[in-house]
PDB file of C-alpha atoms in Angstrom:
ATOM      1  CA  UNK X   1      -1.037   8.359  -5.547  1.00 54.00           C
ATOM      2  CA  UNK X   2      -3.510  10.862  -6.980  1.00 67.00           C
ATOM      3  CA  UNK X   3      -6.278  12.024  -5.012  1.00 71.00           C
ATOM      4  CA  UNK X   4      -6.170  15.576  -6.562  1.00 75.00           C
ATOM      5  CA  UNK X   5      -9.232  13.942  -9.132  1.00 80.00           C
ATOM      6  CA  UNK X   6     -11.099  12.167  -6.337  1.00 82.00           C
ATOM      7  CA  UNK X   7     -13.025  15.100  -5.552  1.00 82.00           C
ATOM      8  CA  UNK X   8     -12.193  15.487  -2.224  1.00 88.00           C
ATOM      9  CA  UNK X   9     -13.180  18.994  -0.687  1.00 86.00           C
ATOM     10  CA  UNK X  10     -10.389  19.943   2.185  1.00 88.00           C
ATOM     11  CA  UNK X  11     -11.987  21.947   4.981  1.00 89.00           C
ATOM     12  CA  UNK X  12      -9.197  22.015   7.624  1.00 92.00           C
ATOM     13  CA  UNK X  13      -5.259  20.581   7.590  1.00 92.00           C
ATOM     14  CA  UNK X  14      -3.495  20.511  10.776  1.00 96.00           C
ATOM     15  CA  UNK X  15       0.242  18.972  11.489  1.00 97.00           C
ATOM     16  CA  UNK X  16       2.757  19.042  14.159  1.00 97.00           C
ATOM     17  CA  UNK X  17       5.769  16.997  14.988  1.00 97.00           C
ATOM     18  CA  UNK X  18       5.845  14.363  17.931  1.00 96.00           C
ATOM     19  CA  UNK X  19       9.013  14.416  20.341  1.00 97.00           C
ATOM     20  CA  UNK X  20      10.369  11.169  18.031  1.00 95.00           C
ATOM     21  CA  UNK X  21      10.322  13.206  15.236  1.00 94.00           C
ATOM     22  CA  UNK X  22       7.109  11.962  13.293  1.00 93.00           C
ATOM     23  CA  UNK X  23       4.698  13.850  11.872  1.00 95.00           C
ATOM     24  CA  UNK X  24       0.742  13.477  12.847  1.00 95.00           C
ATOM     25  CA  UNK X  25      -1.483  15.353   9.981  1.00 93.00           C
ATOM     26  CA  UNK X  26      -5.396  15.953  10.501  1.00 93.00           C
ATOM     27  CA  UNK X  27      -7.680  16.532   8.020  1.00 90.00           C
ATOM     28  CA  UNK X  28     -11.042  17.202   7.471  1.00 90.00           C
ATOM     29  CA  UNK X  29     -12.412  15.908   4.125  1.00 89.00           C
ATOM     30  CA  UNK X  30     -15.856  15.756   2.084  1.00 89.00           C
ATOM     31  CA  UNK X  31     -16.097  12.618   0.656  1.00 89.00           C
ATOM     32  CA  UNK X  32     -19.222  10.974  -1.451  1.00 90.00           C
ATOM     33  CA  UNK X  33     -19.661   8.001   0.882  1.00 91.00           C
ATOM     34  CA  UNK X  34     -18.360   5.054   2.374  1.00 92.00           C
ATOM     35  CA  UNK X  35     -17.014   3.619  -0.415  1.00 94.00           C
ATOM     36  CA  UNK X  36     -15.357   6.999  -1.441  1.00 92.00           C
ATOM     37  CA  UNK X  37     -14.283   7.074   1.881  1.00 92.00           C
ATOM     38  CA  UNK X  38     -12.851   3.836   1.699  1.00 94.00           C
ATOM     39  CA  UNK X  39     -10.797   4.402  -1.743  1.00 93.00           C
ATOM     40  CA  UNK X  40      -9.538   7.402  -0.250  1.00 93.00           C
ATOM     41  CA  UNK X  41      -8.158   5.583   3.098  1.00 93.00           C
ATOM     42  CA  UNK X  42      -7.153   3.001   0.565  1.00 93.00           C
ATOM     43  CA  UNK X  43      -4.973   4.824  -1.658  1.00 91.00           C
ATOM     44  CA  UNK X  44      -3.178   7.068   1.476  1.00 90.00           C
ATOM     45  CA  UNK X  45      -2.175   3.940   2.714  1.00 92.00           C
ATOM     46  CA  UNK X  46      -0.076   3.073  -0.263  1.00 90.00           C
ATOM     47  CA  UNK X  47       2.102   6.154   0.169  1.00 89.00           C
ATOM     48  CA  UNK X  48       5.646   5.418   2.071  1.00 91.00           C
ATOM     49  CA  UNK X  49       5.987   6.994   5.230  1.00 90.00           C
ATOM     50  CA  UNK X  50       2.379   6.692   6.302  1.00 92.00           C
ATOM     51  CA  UNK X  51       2.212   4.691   9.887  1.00 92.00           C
ATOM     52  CA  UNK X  52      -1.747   4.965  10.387  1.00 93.00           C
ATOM     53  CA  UNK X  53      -4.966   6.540   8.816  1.00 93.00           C
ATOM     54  CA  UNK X  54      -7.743   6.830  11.626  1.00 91.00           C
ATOM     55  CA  UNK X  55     -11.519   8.003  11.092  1.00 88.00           C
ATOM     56  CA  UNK X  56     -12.748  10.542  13.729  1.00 84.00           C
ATOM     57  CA  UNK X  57     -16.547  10.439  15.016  1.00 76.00           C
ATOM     58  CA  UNK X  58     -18.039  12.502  12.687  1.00 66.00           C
TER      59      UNK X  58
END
């Protein structure tokens, strides 16, 4: 998975662990779009370990 050349500007990255040992990661991300949006949510699904990719109110 490369999103390194989807031009995606990262304003804020936040993580901490859960008591079951899982990690939850936020992110706050420029995109171009919905459907930039949607390639994005697209291709972070496809890596292993990922549970869930939610979109915040913006």
């Amino acid at each position: 998975v490369q999103l390194s050349n989807m031009h995606i500007g990262i304003h804020m990255l936040n993580s901490r662990e859960t008591k079951d040992g899982h990690a939850v990661i936020s992110v706050t991300i420029t995109v171009n779009g919905k459907e930039h949006l949607d390639a994005i949510i697209s291709r972070l699904s496809k890596i292993s370990g990922v549970i869930s990719i939610d979109r915040a109110a913006s």
